[in-house]
Coordinates of C-alpha atoms in Angstrom, one line a residue:
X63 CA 88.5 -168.8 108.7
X64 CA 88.0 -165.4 110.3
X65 CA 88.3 -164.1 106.8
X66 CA 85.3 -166.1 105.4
X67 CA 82.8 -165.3 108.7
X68 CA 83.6 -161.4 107.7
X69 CA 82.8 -161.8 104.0
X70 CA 79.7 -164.2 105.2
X71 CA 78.6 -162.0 108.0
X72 CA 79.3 -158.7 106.1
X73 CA 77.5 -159.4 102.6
X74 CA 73.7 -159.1 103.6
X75 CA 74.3 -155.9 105.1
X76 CA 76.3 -154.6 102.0
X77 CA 72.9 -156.0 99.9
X78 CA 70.7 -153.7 102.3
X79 CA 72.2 -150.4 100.7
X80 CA 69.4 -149.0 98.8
X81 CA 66.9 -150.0 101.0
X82 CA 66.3 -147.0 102.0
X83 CA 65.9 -145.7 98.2
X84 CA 63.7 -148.7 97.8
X85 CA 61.3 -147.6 100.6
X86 CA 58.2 -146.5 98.8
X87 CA 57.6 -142.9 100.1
X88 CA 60.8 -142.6 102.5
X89 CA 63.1 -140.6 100.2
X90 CA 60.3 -138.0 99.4
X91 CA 59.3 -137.9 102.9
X92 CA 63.1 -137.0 104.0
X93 CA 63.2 -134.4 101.2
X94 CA 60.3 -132.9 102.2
X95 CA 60.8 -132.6 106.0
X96 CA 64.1 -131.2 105.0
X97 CA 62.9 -128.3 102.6
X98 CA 59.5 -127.8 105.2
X99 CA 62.9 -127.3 108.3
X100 CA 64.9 -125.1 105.6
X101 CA 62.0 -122.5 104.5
X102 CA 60.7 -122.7 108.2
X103 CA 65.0 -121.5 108.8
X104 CA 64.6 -118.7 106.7
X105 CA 61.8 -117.5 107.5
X106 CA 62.6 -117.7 111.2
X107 CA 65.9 -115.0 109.7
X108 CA 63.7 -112.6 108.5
X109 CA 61.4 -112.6 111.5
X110 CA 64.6 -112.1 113.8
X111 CA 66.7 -109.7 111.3
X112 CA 63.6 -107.8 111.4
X113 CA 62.5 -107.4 114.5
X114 CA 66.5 -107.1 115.5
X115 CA 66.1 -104.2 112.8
X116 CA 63.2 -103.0 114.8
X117 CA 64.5 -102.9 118.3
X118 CA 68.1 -101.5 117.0
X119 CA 66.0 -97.9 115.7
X120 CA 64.7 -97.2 119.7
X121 CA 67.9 -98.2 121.2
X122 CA 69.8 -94.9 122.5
X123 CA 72.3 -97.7 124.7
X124 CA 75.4 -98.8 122.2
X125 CA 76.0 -101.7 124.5
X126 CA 72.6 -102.8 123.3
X127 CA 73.0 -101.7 119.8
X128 CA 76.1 -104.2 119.3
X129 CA 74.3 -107.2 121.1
X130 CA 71.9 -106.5 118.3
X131 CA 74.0 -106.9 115.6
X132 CA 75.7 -109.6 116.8
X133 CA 72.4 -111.5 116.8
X134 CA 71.6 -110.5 113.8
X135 CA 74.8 -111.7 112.2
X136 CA 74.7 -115.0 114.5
X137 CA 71.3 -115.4 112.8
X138 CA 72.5 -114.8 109.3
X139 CA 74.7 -117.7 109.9
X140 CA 72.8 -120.0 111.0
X141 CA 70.7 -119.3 107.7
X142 CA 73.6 -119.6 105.3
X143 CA 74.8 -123.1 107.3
X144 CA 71.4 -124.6 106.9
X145 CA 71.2 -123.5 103.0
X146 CA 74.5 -124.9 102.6
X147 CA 74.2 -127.9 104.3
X148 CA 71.4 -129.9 102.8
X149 CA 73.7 -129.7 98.9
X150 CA 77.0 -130.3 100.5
X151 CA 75.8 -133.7 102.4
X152 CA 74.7 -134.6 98.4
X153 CA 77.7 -133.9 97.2
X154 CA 79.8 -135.4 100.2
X155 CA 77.8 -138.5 100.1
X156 CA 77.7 -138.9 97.0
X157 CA 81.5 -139.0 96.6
X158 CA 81.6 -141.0 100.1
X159 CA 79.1 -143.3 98.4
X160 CA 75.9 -142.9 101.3
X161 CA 73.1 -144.5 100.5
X162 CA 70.6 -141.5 101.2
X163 CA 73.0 -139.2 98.6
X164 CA 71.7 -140.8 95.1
X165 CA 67.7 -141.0 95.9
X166 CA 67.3 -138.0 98.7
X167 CA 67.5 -134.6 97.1
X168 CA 68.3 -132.3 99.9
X169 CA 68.8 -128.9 98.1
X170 CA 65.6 -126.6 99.6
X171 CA 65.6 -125.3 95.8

């Protein structure tokens, strides 16, 4: 009995998988916002790295000069997790079988 109310219960949501790849202008939106957020990322890196670049040439203080660096490599970071990000959720889903995997194209290239 508890069987057939799972198989019952579970098969309409198991039909709503590509609803969301069915949507007319929701996978294109996604992929948008997501390249708009990456090159917005990267540009946000070269602001910081250069105005990290910046500040390093007038500081005499080393304790300054290594808090410099270190946000600049923080910030280089950042930028490769969000480059890699956006491909490995494509791949990852894909394999894990998401719905948003096969119609969202989340590589910013």
């Amino acid at each position: 009995m508890l069987l057939l109310a799972v198989i019952f219960l579970v098969n309409p949501v198991v039909a709503q998988d590509d609803v969301l790849c069915e949507a007319d202008q929701l996978p294109d939106m996604i992929s948008g916002f997501f390249q708009i957020t990456t090159t917005l990322g990267i540009a946000g890196l070269v602001v910081v790295w250069q105005a990290d670049s910046l500040a390093e040439m007038f500081t005499v203080n080393p304790e300054q000069k290594r808090g410099l660096k270190q946000h600049k490599r923080t910030a280089l970071k950042s930028a490769v997790i969000l480059l890699v990000l956006g491909p490995l959720y494509s791949v990852a889903g894909s394999i894990m079988s998401l719905p948003l995997a096969d119609c969202v194209n989340l590589a910013p290239w």
